[in-house]
Amino acid sequence: MDVFSRTFLPAAAETGLATQTVTRHMPIFRRCVGSGDATILVTRCSRPDHPTGGEYLMLLTHRRLVVTRQTRVLHRLRLHLNTELRELSNVTWSPDARSQCVELAATAIDGIRERFLIRTHHPKQVWQLDALLHHAFRTRLRTPAERLVATIGEPPTAARPAVLRPAPVR
């Protein structure tokens, strides 16, 4: 059994998703996520800007964010978003313990701003979800180090001037 399979079902059970729902969405998730990628979160979500758009299911792994959509009338499954976490920009989330929800927003690589509302059953779960999102988006994402490739005729790397890089945002 691969890493994705071992971590997907416990993450889905932790959020209280029905097994029937999970198995319906599993083929789409399986196509999008590699077998070695561990699942962080599987949960239902909605889009606050499209309240009648159907039901959405979000999968967050260490490398990817995948969101599927099920239409209301015919219950067809569609892939809504499939992106690597490093391709997302301006990722924000706002936990609200009073309404027991977390709003997650991110700009995809195509420039479209995606907003999702994740509801929880208990106010304590809001802070657990906040910690998961912090772990996925703040501690895991680092700017890729600049790669210098030496070519013939260049001075040795010790003779190159130092390149100043901005400190990562935490």
PDB file of C-alpha atoms in Angstrom:
ATOM      1  CA  MET A   1       0.000   0.000   0.000  1.00  0.00           C
ATOM      2  CA  ASP A   2       1.441   3.379  -0.984  1.00  0.00           C
ATOM      3  CA  VAL A   3       1.760   6.503   1.181  1.00  0.00           C
ATOM      4  CA  PHE A   4      -1.249   8.245  -0.365  1.00  0.00           C
ATOM      5  CA  SER A   5      -3.567   5.281   0.298  1.00  0.00           C
ATOM      6  CA  ARG A   6      -2.332   4.887   3.887  1.00  0.00           C
ATOM      7  CA  THR A   7      -2.915   8.548   4.751  1.00  0.00           C
ATOM      8  CA  PHE A   8      -6.016   9.370   2.693  1.00  0.00           C
ATOM      9  CA  LEU A   9      -8.645   7.265   4.486  1.00  0.00           C
ATOM     10  CA  PRO A  10      -7.612   8.267   8.052  1.00  0.00           C
ATOM     11  CA  ALA A  11      -7.626  11.960   7.034  1.00  0.00           C
ATOM     12  CA  ALA A  12     -11.102  11.573   5.529  1.00  0.00           C
ATOM     13  CA  ALA A  13     -12.393   9.750   8.616  1.00  0.00           C
ATOM     14  CA  GLU A  14     -10.987  12.484  10.857  1.00  0.00           C
ATOM     15  CA  THR A  15     -13.225  15.084   9.217  1.00  0.00           C
ATOM     16  CA  GLY A  16     -16.270  12.809   9.338  1.00  0.00           C
ATOM     17  CA  LEU A  17     -16.684  12.194   5.611  1.00  0.00           C
ATOM     18  CA  ALA A  18     -18.829   9.253   4.576  1.00  0.00           C
ATOM     19  CA  THR A  19     -16.980   6.342   3.001  1.00  0.00           C
ATOM     20  CA  GLN A  20     -19.341   6.459   0.021  1.00  0.00           C
ATOM     21  CA  THR A  21     -18.415  10.073  -0.684  1.00  0.00           C
ATOM     22  CA  VAL A  22     -14.714   9.378  -0.381  1.00  0.00           C
ATOM     23  CA  THR A  23     -14.798   6.391  -2.723  1.00  0.00           C
ATOM     24  CA  ARG A  24     -16.676   8.404  -5.371  1.00  0.00           C
ATOM     25  CA  HIS A  25     -14.011  11.120  -5.442  1.00  0.00           C
ATOM     26  CA  MET A  26     -11.042   8.752  -5.044  1.00  0.00           C
ATOM     27  CA  PRO A  27     -10.414   8.092  -8.802  1.00  0.00           C
ATOM     28  CA  ILE A  28     -10.043  11.818  -9.491  1.00  0.00           C
ATOM     29  CA  PHE A  29      -7.753  12.320  -6.517  1.00  0.00           C
ATOM     30  CA  ARG A  30      -5.712   9.267  -7.494  1.00  0.00           C
ATOM     31  CA  ARG A  31      -5.065  10.733 -10.991  1.00  0.00           C
ATOM     32  CA  CYS A  32      -3.911  14.069  -9.557  1.00  0.00           C
ATOM     33  CA  VAL A  33      -1.763  13.011  -6.603  1.00  0.00           C
ATOM     34  CA  GLY A  34       1.354  10.867  -6.682  1.00  0.00           C
ATOM     35  CA  SER A  35       1.546   7.635  -4.722  1.00  0.00           C
ATOM     36  CA  GLY A  36       4.313   8.981  -2.471  1.00  0.00           C
ATOM     37  CA  ASP A  37       2.473  12.136  -1.397  1.00  0.00           C
ATOM     38  CA  ALA A  38       0.976  12.074   2.113  1.00  0.00           C
ATOM     39  CA  THR A  39      -2.503  13.489   2.752  1.00  0.00           C
ATOM     40  CA  ILE A  40      -2.829  16.346   5.224  1.00  0.00           C
ATOM     41  CA  LEU A  41      -6.540  17.146   4.912  1.00  0.00           C
ATOM     42  CA  VAL A  42      -9.656  15.872   3.157  1.00  0.00           C
ATOM     43  CA  THR A  43     -12.794  17.902   3.784  1.00  0.00           C
ATOM     44  CA  ARG A  44     -15.970  19.288   2.313  1.00  0.00           C
ATOM     45  CA  CYS A  45     -15.925  22.935   1.355  1.00  0.00           C
ATOM     46  CA  SER A  46     -18.059  25.479  -0.443  1.00  0.00           C
ATOM     47  CA  ARG A  47     -17.390  28.595  -2.456  1.00  0.00           C
ATOM     48  CA  PRO A  48     -18.753  31.764  -0.843  1.00  0.00           C
ATOM     49  CA  ASP A  49     -18.871  33.570  -4.191  1.00  0.00           C
ATOM     50  CA  HIS A  50     -20.827  30.687  -5.880  1.00  0.00           C
ATOM     51  CA  PRO A  51     -23.311  29.381  -3.287  1.00  0.00           C
ATOM     52  CA  THR A  52     -25.340  27.329  -5.794  1.00  0.00           C
ATOM     53  CA  GLY A  53     -22.348  25.755  -7.552  1.00  0.00           C
ATOM     54  CA  GLY A  54     -22.657  22.330  -5.952  1.00  0.00           C
ATOM     55  CA  GLU A  55     -20.599  20.509  -3.358  1.00  0.00           C
ATOM     56  CA  TYR A  56     -16.819  20.606  -3.285  1.00  0.00           C
ATOM     57  CA  LEU A  57     -14.330  18.208  -1.744  1.00  0.00           C
ATOM     58  CA  MET A  58     -10.822  19.462  -0.953  1.00  0.00           C
ATOM     59  CA  LEU A  59      -7.687  17.342  -0.740  1.00  0.00           C
ATOM     60  CA  LEU A  60      -4.528  18.913   0.645  1.00  0.00           C
ATOM     61  CA  THR A  61      -1.253  17.009   0.541  1.00  0.00           C
ATOM     62  CA  HIS A  62       2.301  18.096   1.228  1.00  0.00           C
ATOM     63  CA  ARG A  63       2.691  19.014  -2.444  1.00  0.00           C
ATOM     64  CA  ARG A  64      -0.747  19.563  -4.004  1.00  0.00           C
ATOM     65  CA  LEU A  65      -4.166  21.107  -3.538  1.00  0.00           C
ATOM     66  CA  VAL A  66      -6.952  19.294  -5.393  1.00  0.00           C
ATOM     67  CA  VAL A  67     -10.606  20.359  -5.315  1.00  0.00           C
ATOM     68  CA  THR A  68     -13.395  18.369  -6.937  1.00  0.00           C
ATOM     69  CA  ARG A  69     -16.950  19.499  -7.559  1.00  0.00           C
ATOM     70  CA  GLN A  70     -20.143  17.475  -7.598  1.00  0.00           C
ATOM     71  CA  THR A  71     -23.028  19.024  -9.504  1.00  0.00           C
ATOM     72  CA  ARG A  72     -26.339  19.348  -7.700  1.00  0.00           C
ATOM     73  CA  VAL A  73     -28.711  17.943 -10.297  1.00  0.00           C
ATOM     74  CA  LEU A  74     -26.900  15.030 -11.954  1.00  0.00           C
ATOM     75  CA  HIS A  75     -24.256  14.504  -9.209  1.00  0.00           C
ATOM     76  CA  ARG A  76     -21.460  14.436 -11.762  1.00  0.00           C
ATOM     77  CA  LEU A  77     -17.920  14.806 -10.504  1.00  0.00           C
ATOM     78  CA  ARG A  78     -15.631  17.406 -12.043  1.00  0.00           C
ATOM     79  CA  LEU A  79     -12.109  18.477 -11.264  1.00  0.00           C
ATOM     80  CA  HIS A  80     -12.227  22.115 -10.155  1.00  0.00           C
ATOM     81  CA  LEU A  81      -8.633  22.807  -9.116  1.00  0.00           C
ATOM     82  CA  ASN A  82      -5.438  20.777  -9.326  1.00  0.00           C
ATOM     83  CA  THR A  83      -2.258  22.646  -8.492  1.00  0.00           C
ATOM     84  CA  GLU A  84       1.026  22.316  -6.696  1.00  0.00           C
ATOM     85  CA  LEU A  85       1.277  24.314  -3.491  1.00  0.00           C
ATOM     86  CA  ARG A  86       4.316  26.198  -4.756  1.00  0.00           C
ATOM     87  CA  GLU A  87       2.275  27.455  -7.727  1.00  0.00           C
ATOM     88  CA  LEU A  88      -0.241  29.158  -5.434  1.00  0.00           C
ATOM     89  CA  SER A  89       0.364  32.765  -4.478  1.00  0.00           C
ATOM     90  CA  ASN A  90      -1.129  35.106  -1.923  1.00  0.00           C
ATOM     91  CA  VAL A  91      -2.471  32.228   0.190  1.00  0.00           C
ATOM     92  CA  THR A  92      -4.544  33.490   3.101  1.00  0.00           C
ATOM     93  CA  TRP A  93      -6.976  31.923   5.510  1.00  0.00           C
ATOM     94  CA  SER A  94      -9.107  33.375   8.234  1.00  0.00           C
ATOM     95  CA  PRO A  95     -10.379  31.145  11.045  1.00  0.00           C
ATOM     96  CA  ASP A  96     -13.642  32.146  12.705  1.00  0.00           C
ATOM     97  CA  ALA A  97     -14.429  30.109  15.830  1.00  0.00           C
ATOM     98  CA  ARG A  98     -17.828  31.767  16.344  1.00  0.00           C
ATOM     99  CA  SER A  99     -19.215  30.627  12.982  1.00  0.00           C
ATOM    100  CA  GLN A 100     -17.081  27.448  13.096  1.00  0.00           C
ATOM    101  CA  CYS A 101     -15.489  27.930   9.694  1.00  0.00           C
ATOM    102  CA  VAL A 102     -12.246  28.799   7.959  1.00  0.00           C
ATOM    103  CA  GLU A 103     -12.114  30.753   4.713  1.00  0.00           C
ATOM    104  CA  LEU A 104      -9.158  29.789   2.522  1.00  0.00           C
ATOM    105  CA  ALA A 105      -8.178  31.980  -0.421  1.00  0.00           C
ATOM    106  CA  ALA A 106      -5.339  31.597  -2.928  1.00  0.00           C
ATOM    107  CA  THR A 107      -4.423  32.832  -6.361  1.00  0.00           C
ATOM    108  CA  ALA A 108      -3.814  30.048  -8.855  1.00  0.00           C
ATOM    109  CA  ILE A 109      -1.092  30.140 -11.482  1.00  0.00           C
ATOM    110  CA  ASP A 110      -3.596  31.345 -14.106  1.00  0.00           C
ATOM    111  CA  GLY A 111      -4.336  34.434 -11.978  1.00  0.00           C
ATOM    112  CA  ILE A 112      -7.799  33.389 -10.789  1.00  0.00           C
ATOM    113  CA  ARG A 113      -8.479  34.019  -7.114  1.00  0.00           C
ATOM    114  CA  GLU A 114     -10.037  30.926  -5.531  1.00  0.00           C
ATOM    115  CA  ARG A 115     -11.989  31.170  -2.269  1.00  0.00           C
ATOM    116  CA  PHE A 116     -13.225  28.214  -0.238  1.00  0.00           C
ATOM    117  CA  LEU A 117     -15.206  28.059   2.988  1.00  0.00           C
ATOM    118  CA  ILE A 118     -14.498  25.056   5.208  1.00  0.00           C
ATOM    119  CA  ARG A 119     -17.074  24.421   7.937  1.00  0.00           C
ATOM    120  CA  THR A 120     -16.249  22.457  11.075  1.00  0.00           C
ATOM    121  CA  HIS A 121     -18.453  20.714  13.647  1.00  0.00           C
ATOM    122  CA  HIS A 122     -16.778  22.213  16.725  1.00  0.00           C
ATOM    123  CA  PRO A 123     -14.928  25.493  17.434  1.00  0.00           C
ATOM    124  CA  LYS A 124     -11.855  23.521  18.557  1.00  0.00           C
ATOM    125  CA  GLN A 125     -11.584  22.032  15.053  1.00  0.00           C
ATOM    126  CA  VAL A 126     -11.216  25.549  13.626  1.00  0.00           C
ATOM    127  CA  TRP A 127      -7.897  25.937  15.409  1.00  0.00           C
ATOM    128  CA  GLN A 128      -6.769  22.452  14.412  1.00  0.00           C
ATOM    129  CA  LEU A 129      -7.539  23.351  10.797  1.00  0.00           C
ATOM    130  CA  ASP A 130      -5.654  26.626  11.234  1.00  0.00           C
ATOM    131  CA  ALA A 131      -2.605  24.689  12.452  1.00  0.00           C
ATOM    132  CA  LEU A 132      -2.820  22.268   9.495  1.00  0.00           C
ATOM    133  CA  LEU A 133      -2.991  25.124   6.990  1.00  0.00           C
ATOM    134  CA  HIS A 134      -0.112  26.897   8.728  1.00  0.00           C
ATOM    135  CA  HIS A 135       1.959  23.717   8.503  1.00  0.00           C
ATOM    136  CA  ALA A 136       1.120  23.204   4.817  1.00  0.00           C
ATOM    137  CA  PHE A 137       1.523  26.749   3.566  1.00  0.00           C
ATOM    138  CA  ARG A 138       3.966  28.504   5.900  1.00  0.00           C
ATOM    139  CA  THR A 139       6.448  25.963   7.206  1.00  0.00           C
ATOM    140  CA  ARG A 140       6.665  23.741   4.135  1.00  0.00           C
ATOM    141  CA  LEU A 141       6.913  26.363   1.398  1.00  0.00           C
ATOM    142  CA  ARG A 142      10.322  27.859   0.941  1.00  0.00           C
ATOM    143  CA  THR A 143      11.614  29.888  -1.936  1.00  0.00           C
ATOM    144  CA  PRO A 144      13.750  27.677  -4.158  1.00  0.00           C
ATOM    145  CA  ALA A 145      17.442  28.380  -3.769  1.00  0.00           C
ATOM    146  CA  GLU A 146      19.075  29.998  -6.729  1.00  0.00           C
ATOM    147  CA  ARG A 147      20.939  27.417  -8.770  1.00  0.00           C
ATOM    148  CA  LEU A 148      24.287  28.493 -10.180  1.00  0.00           C
ATOM    149  CA  VAL A 149      25.729  26.405 -12.936  1.00  0.00           C
ATOM    150  CA  ALA A 150      29.410  26.862 -13.654  1.00  0.00           C
ATOM    151  CA  THR A 151      30.466  27.190 -17.252  1.00  0.00           C
ATOM    152  CA  ILE A 152      33.886  27.188 -18.849  1.00  0.00           C
ATOM    153  CA  GLY A 153      35.704  30.430 -18.305  1.00  0.00           C
ATOM    154  CA  GLU A 154      33.795  31.535 -15.187  1.00  0.00           C
ATOM    155  CA  PRO A 155      35.681  32.330 -12.009  1.00  0.00           C
ATOM    156  CA  PRO A 156      35.356  29.793  -9.170  1.00  0.00           C
ATOM    157  CA  THR A 157      32.271  30.084  -6.961  1.00  0.00           C
ATOM    158  CA  ALA A 158      34.360  31.499  -4.093  1.00  0.00           C
ATOM    159  CA  ALA A 159      35.305  34.491  -6.282  1.00  0.00           C
ATOM    160  CA  ARG A 160      31.688  35.308  -7.203  1.00  0.00           C
ATOM    161  CA  PRO A 161      30.012  38.181  -5.402  1.00  0.00           C
ATOM    162  CA  ALA A 162      27.515  37.219  -2.720  1.00  0.00           C
ATOM    163  CA  VAL A 163      23.863  37.206  -3.805  1.00  0.00           C
ATOM    164  CA  LEU A 164      21.519  38.755  -1.263  1.00  0.00           C
ATOM    165  CA  ARG A 165      18.184  36.969  -0.922  1.00  0.00           C
ATOM    166  CA  PRO A 166      15.161  38.266   0.994  1.00  0.00           C
ATOM    167  CA  ALA A 167      14.332  36.416   4.181  1.00  0.00           C
ATOM    168  CA  PRO A 168      11.372  34.006   3.869  1.00  0.00           C
ATOM    169  CA  VAL A 169       8.062  35.245   5.242  1.00  0.00           C
ATOM    170  CA  ARG A 170       6.839  33.278   8.233  1.00  0.00           C
TER     171      ARG A 170
END
